[in-house]
Amino acid sequence: MIHGLPSMKSIKSLKSLVKRKTNAQEVSKSGWKMKPFLALMCTALLIFWYKTTNIQFEQTEIEETDYPFDMAKESEAVNDKLKGLPRGIIQSRSDLELKPLWSRGSLRSKGVEMTNRNLLAIPVGLKQKGNVDALVKKFLPANFTIVLFHYDGNMDKWWDLEWSSKAIHIVAQNQTKWWFAKRFLHPDVVSIYDYIFLWDEDLGVENFNPERYLKIVKSVGLEISQPALDHNSTEIHHKITLRSKTKKFHRRVYINRGHKRCSNTSSDPPCTGFVEGMAPVFSKAAWLCTWNLIQNDLVHGWGMDMKLGYCAQGDRTKNVGIVDSEYILHQGIQTLGESVPEKKV
């Protein structure tokens, strides 16, 4: 070995050191290249977290206006059951407003004024799809919440309607309107709504406007009501439901012939205080009573109309009535029974 020249071992060590430094520099450069991407990802996550939290906070504020945490008016029975919960956490009311995960949920949070919130619930079968479509389109402009009770199980064939994704769909095979109402329209769930429309699917609404209808109902203090039936309706079971062309609304009917006579002194249905089961409209207070009146095994609801006066929140002869100026056509199509409609007056 010549003195003054590096040995082979030293040269290898030097090369190894240079290589390590080069690798470290490359890793360092690669790390610097990754930092902007990581910073961008962190920023995006922070923005997402902030917006999500802010939306949840705003939604909570909106809901608190409907259901204040101070539940002073709660019944004693409910309070007894919830004694273990701390004050300020109880929220015993709900609604049927859709609240998707990717948005603020209800119409109110999207800037739509919902001072008057109402609900339309209809039992539906696929054979009446066209009629139901026309019916629902009358109610949607008035910001109604729509609930469809699918008694034939064919829910998937309704998605082609433009409003279908905005409705609540409930499916139970071969069940009737009152069965659905008892199980899915509990007063604590629908307490946000001022009026509950529990209608059949075979109603023509060409001459009906829900906003004008409710204006009349509120002005005359009807707790339970229904639109009058057009004279061309297929089925008219009681004369009191028949439309009067000269009145805006009426509370009683006058009959001077036959075995049933109705006069000013009559105080029982169907002379007064009566609406039929195909298109009843209930105030919030009247529905609370009616829901408790519905028997758990009630199927067709026959005879139910004669008892609704108990839920009139007072005098049935004053608080129950028929609106003549906004009327409907009852087509009398019994899709569950598959019977052929026959005109009956």
XYZ file of C-alpha atoms in Angstrom, residues 34-328:
295
model
C -45.767 15.302 0.162
C -46.185 18.127 2.664
C -48.414 20.360 0.458
C -50.705 17.370 -0.247
C -50.937 16.494 3.436
C -51.579 20.117 4.320
C -54.366 20.244 1.708
C -55.926 17.066 3.074
C -55.818 18.386 6.652
C -57.391 21.668 5.552
C -60.175 19.836 3.704
C -60.893 17.658 6.732
C -60.994 20.692 9.015
C -63.413 22.498 6.674
C -65.629 19.384 6.475
C -65.614 19.012 10.261
C -66.428 22.702 10.769
C -69.307 22.689 8.268
C -70.752 19.456 9.659
C -70.617 20.778 13.221
C -72.124 24.096 12.148
C -74.975 22.375 10.283
C -75.724 20.174 13.297
C -75.727 23.221 15.564
C -78.101 25.147 13.279
C -80.400 22.120 12.955
C -80.496 21.776 16.742
C -81.458 25.447 17.088
C -84.272 24.977 14.550
C -85.603 21.900 16.304
C -85.466 23.584 19.707
C -88.047 26.086 18.470
C -90.401 23.145 17.822
C -89.524 21.079 20.867
C -88.187 23.268 23.717
C -86.143 21.346 26.259
C -88.277 22.698 29.101
C -91.064 20.133 28.935
C -93.297 21.636 31.597
C -96.448 20.417 29.874
C -95.389 16.777 29.709
C -97.830 14.351 31.250
C -97.075 12.940 34.684
C -97.033 9.404 33.279
C -94.235 10.297 30.859
C -92.278 12.115 33.556
C -92.536 9.093 35.857
C -91.081 6.847 33.196
C -88.200 9.216 32.493
C -87.204 10.144 36.030
C -83.686 8.818 35.487
C -82.907 11.295 32.699
C -81.312 14.638 33.641
C -83.369 17.802 33.208
C -82.822 19.413 29.817
C -82.147 16.237 27.847
C -85.694 14.941 27.294
C -87.194 15.331 23.829
C -90.444 13.394 23.696
C -91.723 14.737 20.370
C -90.749 13.921 16.803
C -91.969 14.548 13.253
C -91.975 13.022 9.774
C -89.646 15.575 8.175
C -86.898 13.944 6.108
C -83.368 14.729 7.321
C -80.771 13.349 4.849
C -77.200 12.939 6.079
C -75.740 15.155 3.376
C -77.960 18.199 3.892
C -79.632 20.194 6.621
C -82.665 18.005 6.230
C -86.024 19.683 6.543
C -87.610 22.249 4.253
C -87.432 24.851 7.002
C -83.640 24.721 7.120
C -83.520 25.317 3.354
C -85.219 28.684 3.671
C -88.804 27.575 3.105
C -91.171 29.200 5.571
C -93.139 26.504 7.373
C -95.393 28.508 9.675
C -98.288 26.189 8.808
C -97.147 22.579 8.794
C -99.632 19.933 7.731
C -99.625 16.231 6.905
C -101.295 14.210 4.156
C -101.397 10.435 4.706
C -102.873 8.092 2.072
C -103.126 4.301 1.778
C -102.065 3.510 -1.800
C -101.948 0.666 -4.283
C -100.261 0.613 -7.668
C -103.613 0.494 -9.515
C -104.417 4.006 -8.269
C -100.949 5.444 -8.943
C -102.166 8.009 -11.503
C -104.915 9.311 -9.252
C -102.578 9.519 -6.244
C -100.038 11.417 -8.354
C -102.648 14.069 -9.212
C -103.791 14.208 -5.589
C -100.315 14.672 -4.111
C -99.419 17.368 -6.644
C -102.295 19.442 -5.253
C -100.787 19.337 -1.763
C -97.058 19.716 -2.421
C -97.182 23.457 -3.307
C -98.673 24.037 0.169
C -95.587 22.405 1.799
C -97.436 19.334 3.074
C -95.506 16.365 4.373
C -96.639 13.330 2.361
C -96.917 9.811 3.798
C -97.871 6.865 1.594
C -99.095 3.626 3.141
C -98.388 0.883 0.565
C -100.894 -1.875 1.240
C -99.957 -3.911 -1.873
C -96.199 -4.054 -1.279
C -95.326 -2.344 -4.599
C -93.318 0.560 -3.229
C -90.410 0.363 -5.717
C -92.679 1.142 -8.667
C -93.394 4.637 -7.329
C -89.868 6.035 -7.614
C -90.391 7.330 -11.164
C -92.708 10.068 -9.839
C -90.796 13.322 -9.374
C -92.042 13.868 -5.823
C -91.622 10.280 -4.615
C -88.220 10.832 -2.980
C -89.739 13.623 -0.870
C -92.469 11.380 0.543
C -92.318 8.886 3.402
C -93.116 5.348 2.226
C -94.407 2.698 4.638
C -95.108 -0.845 3.444
C -97.340 -3.491 5.036
C -99.159 -6.066 2.950
C -102.994 -5.954 2.887
C -103.443 -3.460 5.727
C -105.977 -0.629 5.763
C -105.790 3.083 6.514
C -106.729 2.848 10.184
C -104.202 0.072 10.833
C -101.421 2.251 9.407
C -102.640 5.372 11.212
C -102.706 3.679 14.606
C -99.144 2.434 14.239
C -97.355 5.222 12.387
C -99.222 8.469 13.158
C -98.809 8.536 16.929
C -99.720 11.997 18.318
C -96.182 12.520 19.663
C -94.784 11.916 16.175
C -97.234 14.174 14.309
C -97.470 16.886 16.973
C -95.519 19.299 14.748
C -98.376 19.358 12.218
C -101.377 21.656 12.592
C -103.740 19.461 10.562
C -103.765 15.772 9.650
C -105.408 14.775 6.332
C -106.131 11.034 6.449
C -107.517 10.426 2.965
C -108.382 7.524 0.684
C -106.634 7.094 -2.672
C -109.753 7.263 -4.899
C -110.525 10.967 -4.494
C -110.633 13.451 -7.364
C -109.231 16.865 -6.389
C -109.781 18.936 -9.517
C -111.988 21.372 -7.542
C -109.992 21.307 -4.312
C -107.290 23.648 -2.991
C -105.763 22.702 0.391
C -104.707 26.233 1.304
C -108.149 27.723 0.674
C -109.702 24.775 2.480
C -107.636 25.295 5.641
C -108.318 29.015 5.592
C -112.053 28.269 5.846
C -111.564 25.576 8.502
C -109.552 27.931 10.717
C -111.875 30.886 10.244
C -114.972 28.963 11.417
C -113.235 26.822 14.057
C -113.717 23.321 12.634
C -111.659 20.787 14.606
C -112.838 17.884 12.432
C -113.931 18.432 8.843
C -114.016 17.098 5.300
C -114.501 18.529 1.810
C -118.027 18.143 0.451
C -118.650 15.443 -2.170
C -119.371 16.367 -5.765
C -122.860 15.325 -6.932
C -121.210 13.123 -9.573
C -119.462 11.018 -6.945
C -119.872 7.270 -7.335
C -120.694 6.682 -3.679
C -122.616 9.099 -1.451
C -123.678 7.351 1.741
C -124.909 10.318 3.784
C -126.714 13.415 2.564
C -124.765 15.671 4.935
C -121.569 15.078 2.940
C -123.176 16.180 -0.346
C -122.027 19.553 -1.640
C -124.276 22.581 -1.260
C -123.747 24.910 -4.226
C -124.954 27.959 -2.288
C -122.812 27.637 0.863
C -119.163 27.923 1.797
C -119.558 25.291 4.502
C -122.283 23.609 6.552
C -122.546 21.816 9.886
C -125.908 20.050 9.589
C -128.376 18.660 7.073
C -132.183 18.801 6.957
C -134.202 15.675 6.074
C -137.997 15.640 6.304
C -138.817 12.274 4.780
C -138.007 8.632 5.371
C -137.209 6.937 8.658
C -134.385 9.375 9.464
C -135.413 12.980 10.045
C -132.962 15.820 10.647
C -133.964 19.274 11.900
C -132.566 22.198 13.894
C -133.103 20.223 17.064
C -131.052 17.233 15.886
C -127.803 16.814 17.798
C -126.561 13.406 16.662
C -124.750 12.162 13.550
C -125.323 11.913 10.667
C -127.654 14.924 10.970
C -124.882 17.072 12.464
C -121.405 16.672 13.935
C -120.507 14.161 11.231
C -117.783 13.524 8.638
C -117.274 10.308 6.691
C -114.181 8.118 6.758
C -112.887 8.643 3.213
C -111.485 12.183 3.614
C -111.409 13.362 7.244
C -109.253 16.298 8.332
C -108.223 16.614 11.993
C -106.718 19.444 13.969
C -103.750 18.522 16.137
C -105.909 18.361 19.269
C -108.644 16.359 17.534
C -106.114 13.840 16.218
C -104.690 13.266 19.703
C -108.177 12.196 20.767
C -108.932 10.275 17.571
C -105.720 8.233 17.731
C -106.731 7.041 21.197
C -110.215 6.287 19.883
C -108.932 3.956 17.129
C -109.089 0.352 18.283
C -105.898 -1.631 17.766
C -107.681 -4.313 15.719
C -109.747 -1.841 13.667
C -109.708 -2.798 9.999
C -112.181 -0.993 7.746
C -113.243 1.701 10.180
C -116.960 1.091 9.785
C -118.813 2.966 12.509
C -115.769 5.078 13.336
C -117.342 8.125 11.653
C -120.267 8.022 14.081
C -117.900 8.328 17.060
C -115.557 11.081 15.835
C -117.749 13.751 17.443
C -116.315 12.749 20.827
C -113.031 14.281 19.622
C -114.502 17.608 18.462
C -112.891 19.489 21.373
C -116.267 20.714 22.542
C -119.675 20.921 20.907
C -119.734 18.557 17.929
C -122.578 20.526 16.332
C -120.242 23.536 16.078
C -116.749 22.073 15.742
C -117.441 19.464 13.048
C -118.409 20.481 9.521
C -118.337 20.031 5.749
C -116.598 22.563 3.449
C -118.668 23.131 0.301
C -116.543 25.618 -1.636
C -113.605 23.173 -1.787
C -115.042 19.833 -2.819
C -113.850 16.439 -4.033
